[in-house]
Amino acid sequence: MPNRRVYSPTRRDLLKGGAALWTLSCLPNGVMAADDGPLTIEAREGTAELWEEGGPKADIWGYEGRVPGPVIWVRQGETLPVRFVNRLKQPSTIHWHGIRLDNAYDGVAGLTQEAVEPGQSFDYRIKAPDAGTFWYHPHNRSWEQLARGLYGVLIVEEAGAKAYDRELLFVFDDWRLNEERQIDEASFGNLHDWSHAGRLGNVLTTNGLPYFKERARPGERLRVRVVNTANARVLSFRFSRLKPQVIALDGQPVAPYELEADTLVIAPSQRADLIVDVPSNPGVFKVEEVSGAPFSAGEIVAEGAAITRDKPLPGDISLSPNPLNRSLSFDDALAVDLLMQGGAMGGLREASLNGETKDLRSLAQEGKVWAFNGIVGSHHDQALFSVARGRTIRMPIINDTSFPHAMHIHGHHFKVLSRNGVKPAREIWHDTVLTEPGEKVEVAFVADNPGKWMIHCHMLEHQAAGMTARFEVA
Ligand code: C2O
Ligand code: CU
């Protein structure tokens, strides 16, 4: 396997300035919701230049045959009909990550719908109550289908004046390519990955390319939407000298704050919306990935004349709140403990799989190495909890493993109450929260969306190997 992110500075310098490099437009492949008839999205095979722009083409699976798939725009509160057509060789679905939609369209194979067979289609109706940055991906063999490139971004646009000049979208992915610069298929299902940190890659792409260059005008105010679509890698981006301010996390607005050390840590499936004020002098601003040895993911180049505006931008960069039920009621809350267990170097000795208690060795033989509360999860188990609509759920999530996990809850956003007993500095509503080994993260939400929903780790190999459950809101 080639080294992780092998793009040496030398090689990158060679690329610098080539005219063909300016192809990364903002918001690539945008699709506006059509007013007439459904938007059709086909999952099919395609190719992408993941290794090097203009270089070898890797075979991928993508929505419309592209990575990322089309950016879908929809206005807040509007309903978008989407016809999903499966042209793959495998059954698939589309899950609309982070959208608090009607359960029937949540796209979970075996729970909210049957998987769509090759050649078949399924009609979704996406009604998005919240404005913000969301994304879509399959919920059937996610660990394979996302690793092959099936994902796209869904932007729900808020009404009203914008406090920025322009938007950029950075969809980051972590690919595992082999010596032939193809997706490494041989390691799909690898038990070592499944029992450790998940499928980590060796090439980072931004909007499907190994290096990005974005041109901006000096003084321009950008809204940068960041999405981590990696199977398992927690990414850390350092925006040196750009002083980004966070205005939303997982699609939900936050009171604007400056990134600590200019660094954004973003777990698989999480999104962040940033405001970047491009300095008023021309210059090159590298964006580095610093979770391991730092390397450049790309750069924002400020050049040309400073931006001029007919009228000044609104001074307040904060976004209007979404219609999320924030009235947590702790007096009659349902307490649900979630103990995350298993994996390599974990303390789990045995767990129940399909109602049978098994030791770790026999579980591993079935590719199952993780559990919630002693149960190796699947759709078929009893629900983790069932609750009447409108009740508050208070959930301490305890990471009793040796690995970080990105816990995701479907159909709802939850508030982080505390981390290891310490209240966070600001109010944050996530759909996915990162928990470190040994950490206890307490979250709460109002279970106000009826249906059968999943709760799982978004390290997709962990999910597949047992870190998953469902709950019901009646
Ligand atoms: Cu992004 Cu259950 O998924
Ligand atoms: Cu996990």
GROMACS .gro file of C-alpha atoms and ligand atoms in nm:
model
  478
    1MET     CA    1   0.000   0.000   0.000
    2PRO     CA    2   0.138   0.345  -0.079
    3ASN     CA    3   0.221   0.571   0.213
    4ARG     CA    4  -0.051   0.778   0.356
    5ARG     CA    5  -0.088   1.106   0.165
    6VAL     CA    6   0.221   1.072  -0.042
    7TYR     CA    7   0.195   1.412  -0.205
    8SER     CA    8   0.532   1.558  -0.133
    9PRO     CA    9   0.576   1.936  -0.127
   10THR     CA   10   0.810   1.907  -0.424
   11ARG     CA   11   0.551   1.736  -0.631
   12ARG     CA   12   0.296   1.989  -0.530
   13ASP     CA   13   0.522   2.278  -0.619
   14LEU     CA   14   0.553   2.130  -0.964
   15LEU     CA   15   0.180   2.143  -0.995
   16LYS     CA   16   0.155   2.494  -0.870
   17GLY     CA   17   0.023   2.748  -1.112
   18GLY     CA   18  -0.080   2.505  -1.384
   19ALA     CA   19  -0.387   2.648  -1.550
   20ALA     CA   20  -0.571   2.318  -1.537
   21LEU     CA   21  -0.557   2.326  -1.160
   22TRP     CA   22  -0.813   2.599  -1.126
   23THR     CA   23  -1.091   2.359  -1.201
   24LEU     CA   24  -1.223   2.332  -0.851
   25SER     CA   25  -1.509   2.572  -0.872
   26CYS     CA   26  -1.698   2.657  -0.563
   27LEU     CA   27  -1.988   2.422  -0.506
   28PRO     CA   28  -1.910   2.175  -0.782
   29ASN     CA   29  -2.189   1.995  -0.960
   30GLY     CA   30  -2.465   2.198  -0.802
   31VAL     CA   31  -2.820   2.089  -0.859
   32MET     CA   32  -3.113   2.306  -0.764
   33ALA     CA   33  -3.430   2.138  -0.658
   34ALA     CA   34  -3.650   2.121  -0.964
   35ASP     CA   35  -3.999   2.263  -0.934
   36ASP     CA   36  -4.141   2.007  -1.172
   37GLY     CA   37  -4.110   1.638  -1.100
   38PRO     CA   38  -3.857   1.459  -0.884
   39LEU     CA   39  -3.487   1.509  -0.897
   40THR     CA   40  -3.340   1.182  -1.021
   41ILE     CA   41  -3.020   1.054  -0.868
   42GLU     CA   42  -2.855   0.747  -1.010
   43ALA     CA   43  -2.598   0.544  -0.826
   44ARG     CA   44  -2.358   0.399  -1.080
   45GLU     CA   45  -1.999   0.319  -1.153
   46GLY     CA   46  -1.761   0.592  -1.261
   47THR     CA   47  -1.402   0.703  -1.239
   48ALA     CA   48  -1.217   0.969  -1.044
   49GLU     CA   49  -0.865   1.107  -1.043
   50LEU     CA   50  -0.810   1.047  -0.677
   51TRP     CA   51  -0.436   1.000  -0.692
   52GLU     CA   52  -0.344   1.298  -0.901
   53GLU     CA   53  -0.544   1.539  -1.108
   54GLY     CA   54  -0.498   1.432  -1.469
   55GLY     CA   55  -0.344   1.108  -1.340
   56PRO     CA   56  -0.466   0.749  -1.322
   57LYS     CA   57  -0.838   0.702  -1.298
   58ALA     CA   58  -0.970   0.499  -1.008
   59ASP     CA   59  -1.291   0.305  -1.050
   60ILE     CA   60  -1.550   0.436  -0.809
   61TRP     CA   61  -1.917   0.409  -0.733
   62GLY     CA   62  -2.083   0.747  -0.726
   63TYR     CA   63  -2.411   0.930  -0.740
   64GLU     CA   64  -2.438   1.025  -1.107
   65GLY     CA   65  -2.108   0.840  -1.137
   66ARG     CA   66  -1.916   1.120  -0.965
   67VAL     CA   67  -1.732   1.181  -0.639
   68PRO     CA   68  -1.872   1.365  -0.460
   69GLY     CA   69  -2.218   1.321  -0.603
   70PRO     CA   70  -2.420   1.626  -0.704
   71VAL     CA   71  -2.469   1.899  -0.448
   72ILE     CA   72  -2.841   1.919  -0.384
   73TRP     CA   73  -2.984   2.255  -0.284
   74VAL     CA   74  -3.321   2.286  -0.126
   75ARG     CA   75  -3.484   2.580   0.049
   76GLN     CA   76  -3.562   2.543   0.416
   77GLY     CA   77  -3.906   2.397   0.476
   78GLU     CA   78  -3.962   2.298   0.114
   79THR     CA   79  -4.024   1.941   0.007
   80LEU     CA   80  -3.793   1.789  -0.248
   81PRO     CA   81  -3.898   1.470  -0.423
   82VAL     CA   82  -3.595   1.257  -0.514
   83ARG     CA   83  -3.608   0.944  -0.725
   84PHE     CA   84  -3.317   0.720  -0.642
   85VAL     CA   85  -3.223   0.482  -0.922
   86ASN     CA   86  -2.987   0.199  -0.842
   87ARG     CA   87  -2.756   0.111  -1.133
   88LEU     CA   88  -2.507  -0.067  -0.909
   89LYS     CA   89  -2.453  -0.440  -0.875
   90GLN     CA   90  -2.548  -0.422  -0.507
   91PRO     CA   91  -2.870  -0.324  -0.330
   92SER     CA   92  -2.852   0.028  -0.188
   93THR     CA   93  -3.051   0.315  -0.036
   94ILE     CA   94  -3.005   0.684   0.033
   95HIS     CA   95  -2.994   0.809   0.389
   96TRP     CA   96  -3.023   1.187   0.438
   97HIS     CA   97  -2.778   1.239   0.718
   98GLY     CA   98  -2.881   1.492   0.980
   99ILE     CA   99  -3.214   1.578   0.820
  100ARG     CA  100  -3.497   1.550   1.070
  101LEU     CA  101  -3.731   1.409   0.812
  102ASP     CA  102  -4.022   1.172   0.792
  103ASN     CA  103  -3.905   0.830   0.912
  104ALA     CA  104  -4.033   0.659   0.596
  105TYR     CA  105  -3.762   0.837   0.397
  106ASP     CA  106  -3.470   0.785   0.634
  107GLY     CA  107  -3.322   0.529   0.397
  108VAL     CA  108  -3.213   0.260   0.641
  109ALA     CA  109  -3.221  -0.076   0.466
  110GLY     CA  110  -3.405  -0.336   0.671
  111LEU     CA  111  -3.553  -0.079   0.908
  112THR     CA  112  -3.733   0.202   0.726
  113GLN     CA  113  -3.736   0.042   0.380
  114GLU     CA  114  -3.614  -0.258   0.188
  115ALA     CA  115  -3.284  -0.204   0.009
  116VAL     CA  116  -3.334  -0.097  -0.351
  117GLU     CA  117  -3.228  -0.381  -0.578
  118PRO     CA  118  -3.011  -0.323  -0.886
  119GLY     CA  119  -3.225  -0.176  -1.163
  120GLN     CA  120  -3.494  -0.064  -0.919
  121SER     CA  121  -3.580   0.278  -0.783
  122PHE     CA  122  -3.722   0.439  -0.471
  123ASP     CA  123  -3.897   0.773  -0.430
  124TYR     CA  124  -3.794   0.987  -0.136
  125ARG     CA  125  -3.958   1.305  -0.016
  126ILE     CA  126  -3.711   1.527   0.161
  127LYS     CA  127  -3.867   1.791   0.378
  128ALA     CA  128  -3.590   1.970   0.559
  129PRO     CA  129  -3.698   2.169   0.863
  130ASP     CA  130  -3.346   2.291   0.936
  131ALA     CA  131  -3.127   2.512   0.719
  132GLY     CA  132  -2.765   2.408   0.706
  133THR     CA  133  -2.504   2.172   0.567
  134PHE     CA  134  -2.612   1.808   0.541
  135TRP     CA  135  -2.517   1.512   0.328
  136TYR     CA  136  -2.650   1.190   0.185
  137HIS     CA  137  -2.508   0.840   0.155
  138PRO     CA  138  -2.622   0.476   0.139
  139HIS     CA  139  -2.740   0.292   0.449
  140ASN     CA  140  -2.671  -0.057   0.321
  141ARG     CA  141  -2.321  -0.198   0.344
  142SER     CA  142  -2.220   0.159   0.423
  143TRP     CA  143  -1.865   0.051   0.507
  144GLU     CA  144  -1.816  -0.061   0.147
  145GLN     CA  145  -2.046   0.173  -0.043
  146LEU     CA  146  -1.911   0.493   0.112
  147ALA     CA  147  -1.553   0.374   0.075
  148ARG     CA  148  -1.625   0.333  -0.295
  149GLY     CA  149  -1.744   0.692  -0.325
  150LEU     CA  150  -2.120   0.703  -0.271
  151TYR     CA  151  -2.197   1.033  -0.100
  152GLY     CA  152  -2.304   1.385  -0.179
  153VAL     CA  153  -2.387   1.708  -0.002
  154LEU     CA  154  -2.734   1.842   0.068
  155ILE     CA  155  -2.751   2.212   0.139
  156VAL     CA  156  -3.064   2.351   0.295
  157GLU     CA  157  -3.067   2.719   0.228
  158GLU     CA  158  -3.197   2.967   0.482
  159ALA     CA  159  -3.408   3.263   0.384
  160GLY     CA  160  -3.284   3.616   0.431
  161ALA     CA  161  -2.976   3.822   0.362
  162LYS     CA  162  -2.637   3.656   0.358
  163ALA     CA  163  -2.360   3.788   0.577
  164TYR     CA  164  -2.089   3.671   0.336
  165ASP     CA  165  -1.984   3.726  -0.026
  166ARG     CA  166  -1.952   3.370  -0.147
  167GLU     CA  167  -1.955   3.007  -0.037
  168LEU     CA  168  -1.699   2.732  -0.069
  169LEU     CA  169  -1.760   2.367  -0.009
  170PHE     CA  170  -1.488   2.130   0.109
  171VAL     CA  171  -1.593   1.768   0.105
  172PHE     CA  172  -1.307   1.570   0.252
  173ASP     CA  173  -1.259   1.198   0.207
  174ASP     CA  174  -0.994   0.951   0.312
  175TRP     CA  175  -0.936   0.679   0.051
  176ARG     CA  176  -0.745   0.357   0.068
  177LEU     CA  177  -0.581   0.307  -0.270
  178ASN     CA  178  -0.358   0.019  -0.370
  179GLU     CA  179  -0.039   0.021  -0.579
  180GLU     CA  180  -0.248   0.038  -0.896
  181ARG     CA  181  -0.406   0.358  -0.760
  182GLN     CA  182  -0.737   0.176  -0.741
  183ILE     CA  183  -0.964   0.145  -0.440
  184ASP     CA  184  -0.813  -0.129  -0.229
  185GLU     CA  185  -1.085  -0.391  -0.247
  186ALA     CA  186  -0.874  -0.667  -0.098
  187SER     CA  187  -0.903  -0.508   0.246
  188PHE     CA  188  -1.280  -0.470   0.253
  189GLY     CA  189  -1.405  -0.652   0.560
  190ASN     CA  190  -1.057  -0.674   0.710
  191LEU     CA  191  -1.102  -0.780   1.072
  192HIS     CA  192  -0.802  -0.583   1.186
  193ASP     CA  193  -0.960  -0.261   1.057
  194TRP     CA  194  -1.294  -0.356   1.201
  195SER     CA  195  -1.155  -0.423   1.547
  196HIS     CA  196  -0.924  -0.122   1.553
  197ALA     CA  197  -0.981   0.231   1.423
  198GLY     CA  198  -1.178   0.131   1.112
  199ARG     CA  199  -1.073   0.162   0.750
  200LEU     CA  200  -0.814   0.437   0.743
  201GLY     CA  201  -0.698   0.557   0.404
  202ASN     CA  202  -0.377   0.675   0.247
  203VAL     CA  203  -0.503   0.953   0.023
  204LEU     CA  204  -0.704   1.256   0.124
  205THR     CA  205  -0.925   1.422  -0.135
  206THR     CA  206  -1.114   1.748  -0.131
  207ASN     CA  207  -1.418   1.747  -0.358
  208GLY     CA  208  -1.276   1.434  -0.520
  209LEU     CA  209  -0.931   1.574  -0.597
  210PRO     CA  210  -0.603   1.519  -0.413
  211TYR     CA  211  -0.528   1.889  -0.377
  212PHE     CA  212  -0.745   2.196  -0.393
  213LYS     CA  213  -0.675   2.552  -0.497
  214GLU     CA  214  -0.942   2.811  -0.440
  215ARG     CA  215  -0.904   3.163  -0.560
  216ALA     CA  216  -1.049   3.444  -0.355
  217ARG     CA  217  -1.041   3.819  -0.360
  218PRO     CA  218  -0.853   4.005  -0.088
  219GLY     CA  219  -1.101   4.116   0.175
  220GLU     CA  220  -1.363   3.866   0.066
  221ARG     CA  221  -1.584   3.707   0.332
  222LEU     CA  222  -1.638   3.337   0.264
  223ARG     CA  223  -1.872   3.084   0.412
  224VAL     CA  224  -1.685   2.757   0.405
  225ARG     CA  225  -1.889   2.440   0.443
  226VAL     CA  226  -1.675   2.147   0.556
  227VAL     CA  227  -1.789   1.784   0.544
  228ASN     CA  228  -1.598   1.475   0.657
  229THR     CA  229  -1.719   1.178   0.451
  230ALA     CA  230  -1.437   0.944   0.556
  231ASN     CA  231  -1.527   0.594   0.672
  232ALA     CA  232  -1.330   0.626   0.991
  233ARG     CA  233  -1.069   0.900   1.002
  234VAL     CA  234  -1.108   1.196   1.233
  235LEU     CA  235  -0.963   1.489   1.039
  236SER     CA  236  -0.794   1.803   1.171
  237PHE     CA  237  -0.753   2.104   0.948
  238ARG     CA  238  -0.534   2.399   1.029
  239PHE     CA  239  -0.632   2.719   0.851
  240SER     CA  240  -0.321   2.919   0.924
  241ARG     CA  241  -0.362   3.295   0.936
  242LEU     CA  242  -0.724   3.276   0.821
  243LYS     CA  243  -0.882   3.291   1.167
  244PRO     CA  244  -1.200   3.102   1.078
  245GLN     CA  245  -1.506   3.147   1.292
  246VAL     CA  246  -1.748   2.861   1.342
  247ILE     CA  247  -2.111   2.950   1.275
  248ALA     CA  248  -2.270   2.604   1.259
  249LEU     CA  249  -2.193   2.244   1.352
  250ASP     CA  250  -2.377   1.947   1.199
  251GLY     CA  251  -2.614   2.196   1.035
  252GLN     CA  252  -2.717   2.365   1.360
  253PRO     CA  253  -2.611   2.725   1.420
  254VAL     CA  254  -2.380   2.804   1.711
  255ALA     CA  255  -2.294   3.140   1.858
  256PRO     CA  256  -1.992   3.232   1.641
  257TYR     CA  257  -1.656   3.150   1.794
  258GLU     CA  258  -1.299   3.141   1.674
  259LEU     CA  259  -1.134   2.805   1.620
  260GLU     CA  260  -0.883   2.710   1.883
  261ALA     CA  261  -0.534   2.725   1.728
  262ASP     CA  262  -0.701   2.781   1.390
  263THR     CA  263  -0.770   2.406   1.386
  264LEU     CA  264  -1.095   2.233   1.305
  265VAL     CA  265  -1.132   1.876   1.433
  266ILE     CA  266  -1.404   1.699   1.242
  267ALA     CA  267  -1.513   1.339   1.293
  268PRO     CA  268  -1.661   1.116   1.025
  269SER     CA  269  -2.001   1.246   0.911
  270GLN     CA  270  -1.972   1.578   1.094
  271ARG     CA  271  -2.006   1.913   0.924
  272ALA     CA  272  -1.885   2.259   1.016
  273ASP     CA  273  -1.974   2.595   0.865
  274LEU     CA  274  -1.702   2.855   0.893
  275ILE     CA  275  -1.675   3.221   0.814
  276VAL     CA  276  -1.335   3.308   0.672
  277ASP     CA  277  -1.235   3.667   0.622
  278VAL     CA  278  -0.972   3.664   0.352
  279PRO     CA  279  -0.696   3.908   0.452
  280SER     CA  280  -0.688   4.233   0.259
  281ASN     CA  281  -0.345   4.167   0.110
  282PRO     CA  282  -0.284   3.907  -0.161
  283GLY     CA  283  -0.128   3.583  -0.040
  284VAL     CA  284  -0.140   3.206  -0.033
  285PHE     CA  285  -0.310   3.040   0.263
  286LYS     CA  286  -0.240   2.671   0.302
  287VAL     CA  287  -0.494   2.443   0.461
  288GLU     CA  288  -0.309   2.162   0.636
  289GLU     CA  289  -0.431   1.830   0.768
  290VAL     CA  290  -0.262   1.786   1.103
  291SER     CA  291  -0.409   1.472   1.260
  292GLY     CA  292  -0.079   1.299   1.180
  293ALA     CA  293   0.232   1.445   1.022
  294PRO     CA  294   0.107   1.776   0.880
  295PHE     CA  295   0.066   1.803   0.504
  296SER     CA  296  -0.116   2.047   0.277
  297ALA     CA  297  -0.467   1.953   0.171
  298GLY     CA  298  -0.488   2.259  -0.048
  299GLU     CA  299  -0.475   2.634  -0.047
  300ILE     CA  300  -0.682   2.946  -0.070
  301VAL     CA  301  -0.514   3.204  -0.288
  302ALA     CA  302  -0.605   3.566  -0.235
  303GLU     CA  303  -0.527   3.756  -0.552
  304GLY     CA  304  -0.646   4.036  -0.774
  305ALA     CA  305  -0.812   4.356  -0.665
  306ALA     CA  306  -0.964   4.377  -0.320
  307ILE     CA  307  -1.334   4.310  -0.311
  308THR     CA  308  -1.575   4.599  -0.340
  309ARG     CA  309  -1.942   4.584  -0.247
  310ASP     CA  310  -2.242   4.797  -0.334
  311LYS     CA  311  -2.347   4.786   0.026
  312PRO     CA  312  -2.162   4.654   0.326
  313LEU     CA  313  -2.230   4.300   0.449
  314PRO     CA  314  -2.438   4.259   0.763
  315GLY     CA  315  -2.203   4.283   1.059
  316ASP     CA  316  -2.357   3.993   1.247
  317ILE     CA  317  -2.236   3.661   1.103
  318SER     CA  318  -2.454   3.440   1.321
  319LEU     CA  319  -2.722   3.228   1.156
  320SER     CA  320  -3.084   3.229   1.263
  321PRO     CA  321  -3.174   2.934   1.483
  322ASN     CA  322  -3.347   2.634   1.332
  323PRO     CA  323  -3.690   2.519   1.454
  324LEU     CA  324  -3.540   2.260   1.685
  325ASN     CA  325  -3.709   2.171   2.011
  326ARG     CA  326  -3.457   2.292   2.268
  327SER     CA  327  -3.691   2.265   2.566
  328LEU     CA  328  -3.533   1.971   2.742
  329SER     CA  329  -3.737   1.865   3.038
  330PHE     CA  330  -3.522   1.677   3.286
  331ASP     CA  331  -3.789   1.617   3.548
  332ASP     CA  332  -3.953   1.339   3.351
  333ALA     CA  333  -3.665   1.254   3.117
  334LEU     CA  334  -3.596   0.896   3.018
  335ALA     CA  335  -3.242   0.806   3.117
  336VAL     CA  336  -3.070   0.574   2.871
  337ASP     CA  337  -2.715   0.468   2.945
  338LEU     CA  338  -2.508   0.382   2.645
  339LEU     CA  339  -2.194   0.186   2.722
  340MET     CA  340  -1.970   0.143   2.420
  341GLN     CA  341  -1.764  -0.171   2.444
  342GLY     CA  342  -1.536  -0.401   2.253
  343GLY     CA  343  -1.264  -0.376   1.993
  344ALA     CA  344  -0.899  -0.454   2.021
  345MET     CA  345  -0.740  -0.376   2.356
  346GLY     CA  346  -1.088  -0.343   2.508
  347GLY     CA  347  -1.223  -0.512   2.816
  348LEU     CA  348  -1.512  -0.695   2.652
  349ARG     CA  349  -1.506  -1.071   2.718
  350GLU     CA  350  -1.847  -1.173   2.589
  351ALA     CA  351  -2.158  -1.019   2.444
  352SER     CA  352  -2.495  -1.120   2.317
  353LEU     CA  353  -2.543  -1.172   1.945
  354ASN     CA  354  -2.895  -1.248   1.822
  355GLY     CA  355  -2.993  -1.339   2.176
  356GLU     CA  356  -2.701  -1.575   2.234
  357THR     CA  357  -2.412  -1.496   2.464
  358LYS     CA  358  -2.081  -1.559   2.292
  359ASP     CA  359  -1.719  -1.506   2.382
  360LEU     CA  360  -1.510  -1.258   2.190
  361ARG     CA  361  -1.337  -1.520   1.981
  362SER     CA  362  -1.659  -1.666   1.842
  363LEU     CA  363  -1.797  -1.317   1.790
  364ALA     CA  364  -1.487  -1.221   1.594
  365GLN     CA  365  -1.536  -1.524   1.372
  366GLU     CA  366  -1.864  -1.367   1.269
  367GLY     CA  367  -1.700  -1.028   1.218
  368LYS     CA  368  -1.859  -0.887   1.534
  369VAL     CA  369  -1.631  -0.714   1.781
  370TRP     CA  370  -1.823  -0.418   1.926
  371ALA     CA  371  -2.127  -0.383   2.147
  372PHE     CA  372  -2.359  -0.137   2.319
  373ASN     CA  373  -2.456  -0.241   2.674
  374GLY     CA  374  -2.337  -0.596   2.615
  375ILE     CA  375  -2.533  -0.642   2.294
  376VAL     CA  376  -2.377  -0.674   1.952
  377GLY     CA  377  -2.616  -0.461   1.756
  378SER     CA  378  -2.831  -0.526   1.454
  379HIS     CA  379  -3.169  -0.402   1.332
  380HIS     CA  380  -3.332  -0.717   1.455
  381ASP     CA  381  -3.265  -0.674   1.822
  382GLN     CA  382  -3.506  -0.530   2.063
  383ALA     CA  383  -3.504  -0.152   2.056
  384LEU     CA  384  -3.253   0.016   2.285
  385PHE     CA  385  -3.551   0.214   2.413
  386SER     CA  386  -3.905   0.303   2.314
  387VAL     CA  387  -4.047   0.633   2.415
  388ALA     CA  388  -4.361   0.837   2.379
  389ARG     CA  389  -4.325   1.131   2.145
  390GLY     CA  390  -4.217   1.451   2.313
  391ARG     CA  391  -4.023   1.302   2.603
  392THR     CA  392  -3.671   1.410   2.678
  393ILE     CA  393  -3.397   1.150   2.649
  394ARG     CA  394  -3.096   1.194   2.868
  395MET     CA  395  -2.813   0.974   2.754
  396PRO     CA  396  -2.471   0.935   2.909
  397ILE     CA  397  -2.248   0.785   2.640
  398ILE     CA  398  -1.953   0.606   2.792
  399ASN     CA  399  -1.663   0.514   2.568
  400ASP     CA  400  -1.522   0.208   2.742
  401THR     CA  401  -1.294   0.118   2.449
  402SER     CA  402  -0.945   0.204   2.327
  403PHE     CA  403  -1.066   0.396   2.020
  404PRO     CA  404  -1.252   0.716   1.944
  405HIS     CA  405  -1.608   0.678   1.820
  406ALA     CA  406  -1.836   0.919   1.637
  407MET     CA  407  -2.183   0.854   1.778
  408HIS     CA  408  -2.466   0.941   1.544
  409ILE     CA  409  -2.839   0.960   1.619
  410HIS     CA  410  -3.092   0.954   1.336
  411GLY     CA  411  -3.389   1.186   1.301
  412HIS     CA  412  -3.291   1.416   1.589
  413HIS     CA  413  -3.023   1.658   1.700
  414PHE     CA  414  -2.899   1.640   2.056
  415LYS     CA  415  -2.740   1.882   2.296
  416VAL     CA  416  -2.407   1.804   2.455
  417LEU     CA  417  -2.465   1.849   2.829
  418SER     CA  418  -2.119   1.758   2.952
  419ARG     CA  419  -1.789   1.591   2.876
  420ASN     CA  420  -1.640   1.403   3.167
  421GLY     CA  421  -1.872   1.604   3.388
  422VAL     CA  422  -1.766   1.941   3.248
  423LYS     CA  423  -2.023   2.156   3.078
  424PRO     CA  424  -1.910   2.270   2.731
  425ALA     CA  425  -1.819   2.634   2.682
  426ARG     CA  426  -2.111   2.687   2.445
  427GLU     CA  427  -2.443   2.540   2.348
  428ILE     CA  428  -2.392   2.280   2.075
  429TRP     CA  429  -2.652   2.063   1.902
  430HIS     CA  430  -2.501   1.775   1.709
  431ASP     CA  431  -2.623   1.480   1.511
  432THR     CA  432  -2.284   1.314   1.561
  433VAL     CA  433  -2.053   1.352   1.858
  434LEU     CA  434  -1.695   1.239   1.891
  435THR     CA  435  -1.612   1.046   2.206
  436GLU     CA  436  -1.253   0.974   2.304
  437PRO     CA  437  -1.139   0.653   2.475
  438GLY     CA  438  -1.244   0.661   2.839
  439GLU     CA  439  -1.462   0.963   2.790
  440LYS     CA  440  -1.816   1.009   2.914
  441VAL     CA  441  -2.027   1.244   2.703
  442GLU     CA  442  -2.374   1.320   2.826
  443VAL     CA  443  -2.627   1.424   2.565
  444ALA     CA  444  -3.000   1.500   2.565
  445PHE     CA  445  -3.273   1.556   2.310
  446VAL     CA  446  -3.647   1.571   2.281
  447ALA     CA  447  -3.765   1.254   2.105
  448ASP     CA  448  -4.016   1.437   1.889
  449ASN     CA  449  -3.983   1.261   1.555
  450PRO     CA  450  -4.196   0.945   1.542
  451GLY     CA  451  -4.054   0.629   1.391
  452LYS     CA  452  -3.778   0.374   1.409
  453TRP     CA  453  -3.441   0.539   1.425
  454MET     CA  454  -3.084   0.425   1.442
  455ILE     CA  455  -2.810   0.518   1.679
  456HIS     CA  456  -2.467   0.402   1.575
  457CYS     CA  457  -2.100   0.475   1.549
  458HIS     CA  458  -2.020   0.653   1.223
  459MET     CA  459  -1.686   0.479   1.200
  460LEU     CA  460  -1.855   0.255   0.948
  461GLU     CA  461  -1.654  -0.058   1.025
  462HIS     CA  462  -1.750  -0.026   1.391
  463GLN     CA  463  -2.114   0.008   1.293
  464ALA     CA  464  -2.091  -0.302   1.076
  465ALA     CA  465  -1.915  -0.493   1.353
  466GLY     CA  466  -2.184  -0.433   1.613
  467MET     CA  467  -2.181  -0.071   1.728
  468THR     CA  468  -2.538  -0.003   1.632
  469ALA     CA  469  -2.887  -0.005   1.782
  470ARG     CA  470  -3.229   0.133   1.713
  471PHE     CA  471  -3.487   0.319   1.919
  472GLU     CA  472  -3.852   0.393   1.869
  473VAL     CA  473  -4.054   0.706   1.911
  474ALA     CA  474  -4.426   0.635   1.923
  475C2O    CU1  475  -2.462   0.907   0.814
  475C2O    CU2  476  -2.676   0.614   1.003
  475C2O     O1  477  -2.569   0.757   0.906
  476CU      CU  478  -1.671   0.355   1.652
   0.00000   0.00000   0.00000
